[in-house]
Amino acid sequence: MMTKLLIGAAVILIVAMAIVFWMTRDGSVVTPQGAGSIDIGSGTFEAFPLPDYAAEVLPRGYKSYLVEVEPGIKIHVVEAGSGVPVYLQHGNPTNGLLYRKIWQELPTDRMRLIMPTMVGLGFSTKVPASQHTLENHIRWMSTALRKLGLDGVVYVGQDWGGAVGLGALMRSPELLKGMVILNTGWTAPKEKFELSRPHAIAATPILGEILLENVVSVFDRLHQTQGDPASIPAEVAALYARPVRDSGNKKGPLALMRMVPTGPDHPTSKPMAEIERYAATLDIPTEIVWGMRDPILGRVLPTMKAMYPHARVTETQAGHFLQEEVPVEIAAAIQRVVTAVTSAETAGTARQPDSR
């Protein structure tokens, strides 16, 4: 009898270890494949036809393509319009489609909206969990922006789109002309820090995989971070979840949660401190639009106000993914910053001395 019990216990242990090993695997590289090519003016890129469920939520006239930033690492970009380049960077666990409502509020005859998706999410390349570092994401996005041949941008960033987007522009500072800041943060922690309870769970090995990749899904909980939970119904959550789940590598969202620094010794803290120093030097047209009911980053607004005391601040009752709730307010801020940038450039040109 004892022998049977021991054998049974051993079998259970082996099965449990196998399950844990499977859950905590690093994941593999999954590279998207496009169809044909597309010319965006500054270059020719691999066209990427969107699946019907994504294409049907977008206005007509967009371009969808892939930018290969390293061998096998491709960033998916949706862009629309022409004119002043506006670089809109999402965060975790969404993708470039997060800006679709704002796009519909902007004059695309005067603005070129560039909406890239971070590696590991949406239709961009999926990578092993261990490759999700802030340094990697900054390098990948910086390379994408350079390959687009831009001569200047108004930058809009939210969530990880703050540090990743601004970090990418830090590599090419001549590009940054103005910015609109949405519920994000780029200050390095000076002491032990917990962004949220879910992030603390995510940071715990094995437990994070069990709870956030298998028991529950971060995509199915997005509505809980909103001012109005109805702003992210199931079909909207699917816009962000399906490309990740269908790829066969769903390691990105958890890995990006673990990328959040938990203290000064966290691997992300050093590059975050570099971004913080750069951000503090910026003197460009800036606006802040904030979702005050954001349970994750709502409390960071005073820090942003202190860093940019002259920025116009629009406080809303939106939550974390405020693009889904207050697109009109965000679009208005973008238009004001674009106007300020173009006015300053026009005035600067007018002041140029005649060289004849």
GROMACS .gro file of C-alpha atoms in nm:
model
  356
    1MET     CA    1   0.000   0.000   0.000
    2MET     CA    2   0.280   0.241   0.096
    3THR     CA    3   0.459   0.163  -0.229
    4LYS     CA    4   0.149   0.254  -0.431
    5LEU     CA    5   0.111   0.578  -0.239
    6LEU     CA    6   0.474   0.668  -0.302
    7ILE     CA    7   0.441   0.588  -0.671
    8GLY     CA    8   0.123   0.795  -0.690
    9ALA     CA    9   0.288   1.086  -0.513
   10ALA     CA   10   0.586   1.062  -0.746
   11VAL     CA   11   0.361   1.066  -1.052
   12ILE     CA   12   0.172   1.370  -0.919
   13LEU     CA   13   0.501   1.547  -0.849
   14ILE     CA   14   0.634   1.475  -1.197
   15VAL     CA   15   0.313   1.595  -1.360
   16ALA     CA   16   0.314   1.909  -1.143
   17MET     CA   17   0.677   1.979  -1.234
   18ALA     CA   18   0.598   1.931  -1.602
   19ILE     CA   19   0.306   2.172  -1.578
   20VAL     CA   20   0.519   2.433  -1.399
   21PHE     CA   21   0.795   2.390  -1.657
   22TRP     CA   22   0.544   2.440  -1.937
   23MET     CA   23   0.391   2.745  -1.774
   24THR     CA   24   0.726   2.913  -1.705
   25ARG     CA   25   0.889   2.839  -2.041
   26ASP     CA   26   1.059   3.135  -2.204
   27GLY     CA   27   0.860   3.117  -2.526
   28SER     CA   28   0.985   3.140  -2.882
   29VAL     CA   29   1.020   3.402  -3.152
   30VAL     CA   30   0.708   3.429  -3.370
   31THR     CA   31   0.765   3.655  -3.669
   32PRO     CA   32   0.465   3.790  -3.863
   33GLN     CA   33   0.458   3.749  -4.239
   34GLY     CA   34   0.307   4.013  -4.463
   35ALA     CA   35   0.192   4.002  -4.823
   36GLY     CA   36   0.347   4.225  -5.086
   37SER     CA   37   0.491   4.568  -5.026
   38ILE     CA   38   0.373   4.920  -4.958
   39ASP     CA   39   0.534   5.257  -5.031
   40ILE     CA   40   0.497   5.517  -4.757
   41GLY     CA   41   0.697   5.788  -4.931
   42SER     CA   42   1.015   5.757  -4.724
   43GLY     CA   43   1.058   5.390  -4.806
   44THR     CA   44   0.902   5.062  -4.907
   45PHE     CA   45   0.795   4.816  -4.639
   46GLU     CA   46   0.630   4.477  -4.607
   47ALA     CA   47   0.253   4.517  -4.632
   48PHE     CA   48   0.050   4.348  -4.361
   49PRO     CA   49  -0.321   4.297  -4.437
   50LEU     CA   50  -0.518   4.315  -4.114
   51PRO     CA   51  -0.760   4.036  -4.027
   52ASP     CA   52  -1.125   4.128  -4.067
   53TYR     CA   53  -1.192   4.172  -3.695
   54ALA     CA   54  -0.923   4.442  -3.677
   55ALA     CA   55  -0.981   4.606  -4.016
   56GLU     CA   56  -1.353   4.653  -3.955
   57VAL     CA   57  -1.299   4.887  -3.657
   58LEU     CA   58  -1.073   5.125  -3.848
   59PRO     CA   59  -1.165   5.413  -4.077
   60ARG     CA   60  -1.073   5.378  -4.441
   61GLY     CA   61  -0.750   5.505  -4.588
   62TYR     CA   62  -0.498   5.352  -4.349
   63LYS     CA   63  -0.170   5.178  -4.427
   64SER     CA   64  -0.069   4.861  -4.243
   65TYR     CA   65   0.289   4.740  -4.271
   66LEU     CA   66   0.584   4.578  -4.096
   67VAL     CA   67   0.919   4.740  -4.019
   68GLU     CA   68   1.199   4.489  -3.963
   69VAL     CA   69   1.423   4.642  -3.695
   70GLU     CA   70   1.648   4.338  -3.649
   71PRO     CA   71   1.657   3.999  -3.824
   72GLY     CA   72   1.321   3.838  -3.742
   73ILE     CA   73   1.204   4.129  -3.524
   74LYS     CA   74   0.927   4.324  -3.696
   75ILE     CA   75   0.717   4.610  -3.564
   76HIS     CA   76   0.366   4.644  -3.701
   77VAL     CA   77   0.263   4.998  -3.791
   78VAL     CA   78  -0.074   5.142  -3.878
   79GLU     CA   79  -0.066   5.493  -4.017
   80ALA     CA   80  -0.312   5.734  -4.169
   81GLY     CA   81  -0.314   6.080  -4.316
   82SER     CA   82  -0.043   6.319  -4.428
   83GLY     CA   83   0.115   6.629  -4.285
   84VAL     CA   84   0.273   6.682  -3.943
   85PRO     CA   85   0.391   6.342  -3.812
   86VAL     CA   86   0.223   6.243  -3.486
   87TYR     CA   87   0.378   5.938  -3.319
   88LEU     CA   88   0.125   5.764  -3.092
   89GLN     CA   89   0.266   5.495  -2.864
   90HIS     CA   90   0.047   5.252  -2.669
   91GLY     CA   91   0.152   5.040  -2.371
   92ASN     CA   92   0.079   4.701  -2.216
   93PRO     CA   93  -0.115   4.488  -2.314
   94THR     CA   94  -0.278   4.679  -2.600
   95ASN     CA   95  -0.156   4.768  -2.949
   96GLY     CA   96  -0.166   5.053  -3.200
   97LEU     CA   97  -0.541   5.013  -3.247
   98LEU     CA   98  -0.583   5.176  -2.905
   99TYR     CA   99  -0.561   5.511  -3.086
  100ARG     CA  100  -0.836   5.438  -3.342
  101LYS     CA  101  -1.094   5.668  -3.174
  102ILE     CA  102  -0.848   5.957  -3.145
  103TRP     CA  103  -0.757   5.911  -3.511
  104GLN     CA  104  -1.122   5.968  -3.604
  105GLU     CA  105  -1.117   6.303  -3.419
  106LEU     CA  106  -0.806   6.438  -3.593
  107PRO     CA  107  -0.769   6.616  -3.931
  108THR     CA  108  -0.578   6.354  -4.131
  109ASP     CA  109  -0.544   6.601  -4.419
  110ARG     CA  110  -0.299   6.790  -4.196
  111MET     CA  111  -0.155   6.515  -3.974
  112ARG     CA  112   0.024   6.190  -4.042
  113LEU     CA  113  -0.070   5.954  -3.760
  114ILE     CA  114   0.188   5.682  -3.692
  115MET     CA  115   0.070   5.406  -3.458
  116PRO     CA  116   0.331   5.132  -3.403
  117THR     CA  117   0.282   4.825  -3.184
  118MET     CA  118   0.541   4.717  -2.931
  119VAL     CA  119   0.722   4.388  -2.985
  120GLY     CA  120   0.538   4.107  -2.804
  121LEU     CA  121   0.193   4.256  -2.857
  122GLY     CA  122  -0.059   4.299  -3.137
  123PHE     CA  123   0.067   4.194  -3.478
  124SER     CA  124   0.435   4.266  -3.406
  125THR     CA  125   0.691   3.991  -3.353
  126LYS     CA  126   0.654   3.786  -3.035
  127VAL     CA  127   0.976   3.714  -2.847
  128PRO     CA  128   1.083   3.500  -2.549
  129ALA     CA  129   0.997   3.650  -2.211
  130SER     CA  130   1.366   3.702  -2.131
  131GLN     CA  131   1.401   3.942  -2.427
  132HIS     CA  132   1.148   4.186  -2.283
  133THR     CA  133   1.380   4.448  -2.139
  134LEU     CA  134   1.338   4.823  -2.151
  135GLU     CA  135   1.670   4.854  -2.338
  136ASN     CA  136   1.548   4.615  -2.608
  137HIS     CA  137   1.212   4.787  -2.652
  138ILE     CA  138   1.377   5.129  -2.675
  139ARG     CA  139   1.626   5.002  -2.934
  140TRP     CA  140   1.358   4.830  -3.142
  141MET     CA  141   1.125   5.131  -3.145
  142SER     CA  142   1.408   5.379  -3.204
  143THR     CA  143   1.520   5.179  -3.507
  144ALA     CA  144   1.164   5.171  -3.641
  145LEU     CA  145   1.131   5.549  -3.613
  146ARG     CA  146   1.464   5.604  -3.789
  147LYS     CA  147   1.365   5.366  -4.071
  148LEU     CA  148   1.049   5.568  -4.129
  149GLY     CA  149   1.264   5.864  -4.228
  150LEU     CA  150   1.085   6.118  -4.011
  151ASP     CA  151   1.213   6.474  -3.975
  152GLY     CA  152   1.024   6.554  -3.656
  153VAL     CA  153   0.726   6.430  -3.454
  154VAL     CA  154   0.468   6.530  -3.200
  155TYR     CA  155   0.479   6.241  -2.955
  156VAL     CA  156   0.185   6.093  -2.763
  157GLY     CA  157   0.254   5.822  -2.504
  158GLN     CA  158   0.060   5.618  -2.247
  159ASP     CA  159   0.156   5.338  -2.003
  160TRP     CA  160   0.479   5.169  -2.124
  161GLY     CA  161   0.444   5.389  -2.430
  162GLY     CA  162   0.582   5.664  -2.208
  163ALA     CA  163   0.923   5.519  -2.126
  164VAL     CA  164   0.953   5.320  -2.449
  165GLY     CA  165   0.841   5.607  -2.672
  166LEU     CA  166   1.038   5.880  -2.501
  167GLY     CA  167   1.334   5.645  -2.464
  168ALA     CA  168   1.327   5.583  -2.839
  169LEU     CA  169   1.315   5.956  -2.909
  170MET     CA  170   1.599   6.010  -2.663
  171ARG     CA  171   1.812   5.818  -2.914
  172SER     CA  172   1.712   6.069  -3.186
  173PRO     CA  173   1.639   6.388  -2.990
  174GLU     CA  174   1.623   6.602  -3.305
  175LEU     CA  175   1.290   6.434  -3.386
  176LEU     CA  176   1.096   6.544  -3.078
  177LYS     CA  177   0.905   6.871  -3.135
  178GLY     CA  178   0.613   6.846  -2.893
  179MET     CA  179   0.434   6.593  -2.676
  180VAL     CA  180   0.106   6.491  -2.518
  181ILE     CA  181   0.143   6.282  -2.203
  182LEU     CA  182  -0.128   6.032  -2.108
  183ASN     CA  183  -0.126   5.827  -1.785
  184THR     CA  184   0.233   5.711  -1.789
  185GLY     CA  185   0.548   5.743  -1.585
  186TRP     CA  186   0.920   5.762  -1.648
  187THR     CA  187   1.071   5.821  -1.307
  188ALA     CA  188   1.300   5.557  -1.158
  189PRO     CA  189   1.206   5.438  -0.806
  190LYS     CA  190   1.437   5.550  -0.527
  191GLU     CA  191   1.311   5.281  -0.286
  192LYS     CA  192   1.105   4.962  -0.288
  193PHE     CA  193   0.795   5.021  -0.493
  194GLU     CA  194   0.470   4.840  -0.582
  195LEU     CA  195   0.279   4.977  -0.879
  196SER     CA  196  -0.032   4.767  -0.813
  197ARG     CA  197  -0.134   4.438  -0.658
  198PRO     CA  198  -0.155   4.265  -0.999
  199HIS     CA  199   0.197   4.384  -1.075
  200ALA     CA  200   0.317   4.240  -0.744
  201ILE     CA  201   0.157   3.906  -0.836
  202ALA     CA  202   0.316   3.924  -1.180
  203ALA     CA  203   0.659   3.978  -1.028
  204THR     CA  204   0.631   3.653  -0.830
  205PRO     CA  205   0.785   3.360  -1.021
  206ILE     CA  206   0.549   3.073  -1.106
  207LEU     CA  207   0.258   3.243  -0.927
  208GLY     CA  208   0.253   3.508  -1.195
  209GLU     CA  209   0.232   3.250  -1.474
  210ILE     CA  210  -0.031   3.046  -1.294
  211LEU     CA  211  -0.262   3.335  -1.209
  212LEU     CA  212  -0.210   3.583  -1.493
  213GLU     CA  213  -0.151   3.354  -1.789
  214ASN     CA  214  -0.363   3.054  -1.702
  215VAL     CA  215  -0.622   3.114  -1.427
  216VAL     CA  216  -0.721   3.464  -1.541
  217SER     CA  217  -0.628   3.680  -1.838
  218VAL     CA  218  -0.504   4.037  -1.816
  219PHE     CA  219  -0.706   4.108  -2.131
  220ASP     CA  220  -1.029   3.999  -1.962
  221ARG     CA  221  -0.959   4.241  -1.675
  222LEU     CA  222  -0.887   4.555  -1.875
  223HIS     CA  223  -1.233   4.697  -1.805
  224GLN     CA  224  -1.157   4.695  -1.432
  225THR     CA  225  -0.896   4.969  -1.481
  226GLN     CA  226  -1.141   5.206  -1.646
  227GLY     CA  227  -1.343   5.498  -1.516
  228ASP     CA  228  -1.634   5.346  -1.708
  229PRO     CA  229  -1.591   4.966  -1.727
  230ALA     CA  230  -1.830   4.957  -2.024
  231SER     CA  231  -1.567   5.143  -2.230
  232ILE     CA  232  -1.386   4.811  -2.284
  233PRO     CA  233  -1.648   4.548  -2.371
  234ALA     CA  234  -1.547   4.197  -2.472
  235GLU     CA  235  -1.514   4.281  -2.841
  236VAL     CA  236  -1.273   4.566  -2.769
  237ALA     CA  237  -1.064   4.352  -2.534
  238ALA     CA  238  -1.045   4.099  -2.819
  239LEU     CA  239  -0.878   4.359  -3.043
  240TYR     CA  240  -0.584   4.342  -2.807
  241ALA     CA  241  -0.605   3.978  -2.698
  242ARG     CA  242  -0.659   3.788  -3.022
  243PRO     CA  243  -0.331   3.874  -3.198
  244VAL     CA  244  -0.137   3.765  -2.890
  245ARG     CA  245  -0.332   3.447  -2.822
  246ASP     CA  246  -0.344   3.345  -3.188
  247SER     CA  247   0.033   3.385  -3.224
  248GLY     CA  248   0.109   3.094  -2.993
  249ASN     CA  249   0.333   3.311  -2.772
  250LYS     CA  250   0.140   3.497  -2.502
  251LYS     CA  251   0.443   3.579  -2.285
  252GLY     CA  252   0.445   3.951  -2.368
  253PRO     CA  253   0.189   4.095  -2.125
  254LEU     CA  254   0.329   3.920  -1.817
  255ALA     CA  255   0.687   3.994  -1.919
  256LEU     CA  256   0.602   4.362  -1.964
  257MET     CA  257   0.440   4.370  -1.621
  258ARG     CA  258   0.761   4.224  -1.477
  259MET     CA  259   0.956   4.494  -1.659
  260VAL     CA  260   0.805   4.755  -1.424
  261PRO     CA  261   1.079   4.851  -1.176
  262THR     CA  262   1.011   4.747  -0.816
  263GLY     CA  263   1.306   4.931  -0.663
  264PRO     CA  264   1.642   5.091  -0.741
  265ASP     CA  265   1.806   4.752  -0.797
  266HIS     CA  266   1.556   4.636  -1.059
  267PRO     CA  267   1.713   4.596  -1.409
  268THR     CA  268   1.470   4.854  -1.552
  269SER     CA  269   1.566   5.126  -1.304
  270LYS     CA  270   1.893   5.224  -1.470
  271PRO     CA  271   1.750   5.295  -1.818
  272MET     CA  272   1.443   5.452  -1.655
  273ALA     CA  273   1.668   5.693  -1.466
  274GLU     CA  274   1.833   5.789  -1.795
  275ILE     CA  275   1.493   5.862  -1.949
  276GLU     CA  276   1.393   6.061  -1.641
  277ARG     CA  277   1.700   6.282  -1.674
  278TYR     CA  278   1.631   6.339  -2.041
  279ALA     CA  279   1.262   6.410  -1.982
  280ALA     CA  280   1.349   6.677  -1.724
  281THR     CA  281   1.549   6.872  -1.985
  282LEU     CA  282   1.265   6.903  -2.235
  283ASP     CA  283   1.133   7.250  -2.312
  284ILE     CA  284   0.886   7.189  -2.594
  285PRO     CA  285   0.509   7.239  -2.637
  286THR     CA  286   0.358   6.991  -2.392
  287GLU     CA  287   0.013   6.898  -2.270
  288ILE     CA  288  -0.100   6.642  -2.015
  289VAL     CA  289  -0.431   6.457  -2.037
  290TRP     CA  290  -0.496   6.234  -1.736
  291GLY     CA  291  -0.746   5.972  -1.632
  292MET     CA  292  -0.801   6.043  -1.264
  293ARG     CA  293  -0.980   5.711  -1.203
  294ASP     CA  294  -0.683   5.506  -1.316
  295PRO     CA  295  -0.604   5.260  -1.031
  296ILE     CA  296  -0.253   5.200  -1.166
  297LEU     CA  297  -0.107   5.538  -1.262
  298GLY     CA  298  -0.367   5.792  -1.155
  299ARG     CA  299  -0.151   5.898  -0.860
  300VAL     CA  300   0.146   5.985  -1.083
  301LEU     CA  301  -0.010   6.309  -1.211
  302PRO     CA  302   0.154   6.535  -0.947
  303THR     CA  303   0.495   6.408  -1.057
  304MET     CA  304   0.421   6.496  -1.418
  305LYS     CA  305   0.289   6.838  -1.321
  306ALA     CA  306   0.606   6.908  -1.125
  307MET     CA  307   0.824   6.803  -1.419
  308TYR     CA  308   0.626   7.016  -1.667
  309PRO     CA  309   0.484   7.307  -1.465
  310HIS     CA  310   0.391   7.507  -1.775
  311ALA     CA  311   0.202   7.226  -1.947
  312ARG     CA  312  -0.171   7.256  -1.989
  313VAL     CA  313  -0.338   6.978  -1.785
  314THR     CA  314  -0.673   6.820  -1.868
  315GLU     CA  315  -0.805   6.605  -1.583
  316THR     CA  316  -1.075   6.356  -1.681
  317GLN     CA  317  -1.279   6.088  -1.509
  318ALA     CA  318  -1.132   5.822  -1.736
  319GLY     CA  319  -0.927   5.527  -1.622
  320HIS     CA  320  -0.599   5.373  -1.735
  321PHE     CA  321  -0.678   5.326  -2.105
  322LEU     CA  322  -0.817   5.675  -2.142
  323GLN     CA  323  -0.793   5.657  -2.522
  324GLU     CA  324  -1.106   5.441  -2.506
  325GLU     CA  325  -1.295   5.692  -2.287
  326VAL     CA  326  -1.193   6.048  -2.371
  327PRO     CA  327  -1.068   6.053  -2.732
  328VAL     CA  328  -1.213   6.399  -2.794
  329GLU     CA  329  -1.014   6.555  -2.511
  330ILE     CA  330  -0.695   6.379  -2.621
  331ALA     CA  331  -0.743   6.480  -2.984
  332ALA     CA  332  -0.796   6.841  -2.880
  333ALA     CA  333  -0.468   6.838  -2.686
  334ILE     CA  334  -0.285   6.690  -2.983
  335GLN     CA  335  -0.422   6.958  -3.213
  336ARG     CA  336  -0.315   7.234  -2.976
  337VAL     CA  337   0.038   7.095  -2.951
  338VAL     CA  338   0.064   7.048  -3.328
  339THR     CA  339  -0.051   7.408  -3.373
  340ALA     CA  340   0.207   7.532  -3.122
  341VAL     CA  341   0.484   7.335  -3.293
  342THR     CA  342   0.396   7.452  -3.644
  343SER     CA  343   0.354   7.812  -3.527
  344ALA     CA  344   0.695   7.805  -3.361
  345GLU     CA  345   0.855   7.657  -3.672
  346THR     CA  346   0.688   7.915  -3.895
  347ALA     CA  347   0.804   8.198  -3.668
  348GLY     CA  348   1.154   8.054  -3.663
  349THR     CA  349   1.163   8.038  -4.041
  350ALA     CA  350   1.041   8.395  -4.064
  351ARG     CA  351   1.321   8.511  -3.836
  352GLN     CA  352   1.593   8.346  -4.046
  353PRO     CA  353   1.822   8.616  -4.190
  354ASP     CA  354   1.851   8.651  -4.567
  355SER     CA  355   2.173   8.472  -4.660
  356ARG     CA  356   2.207   8.641  -4.999
   0.00000   0.00000   0.00000
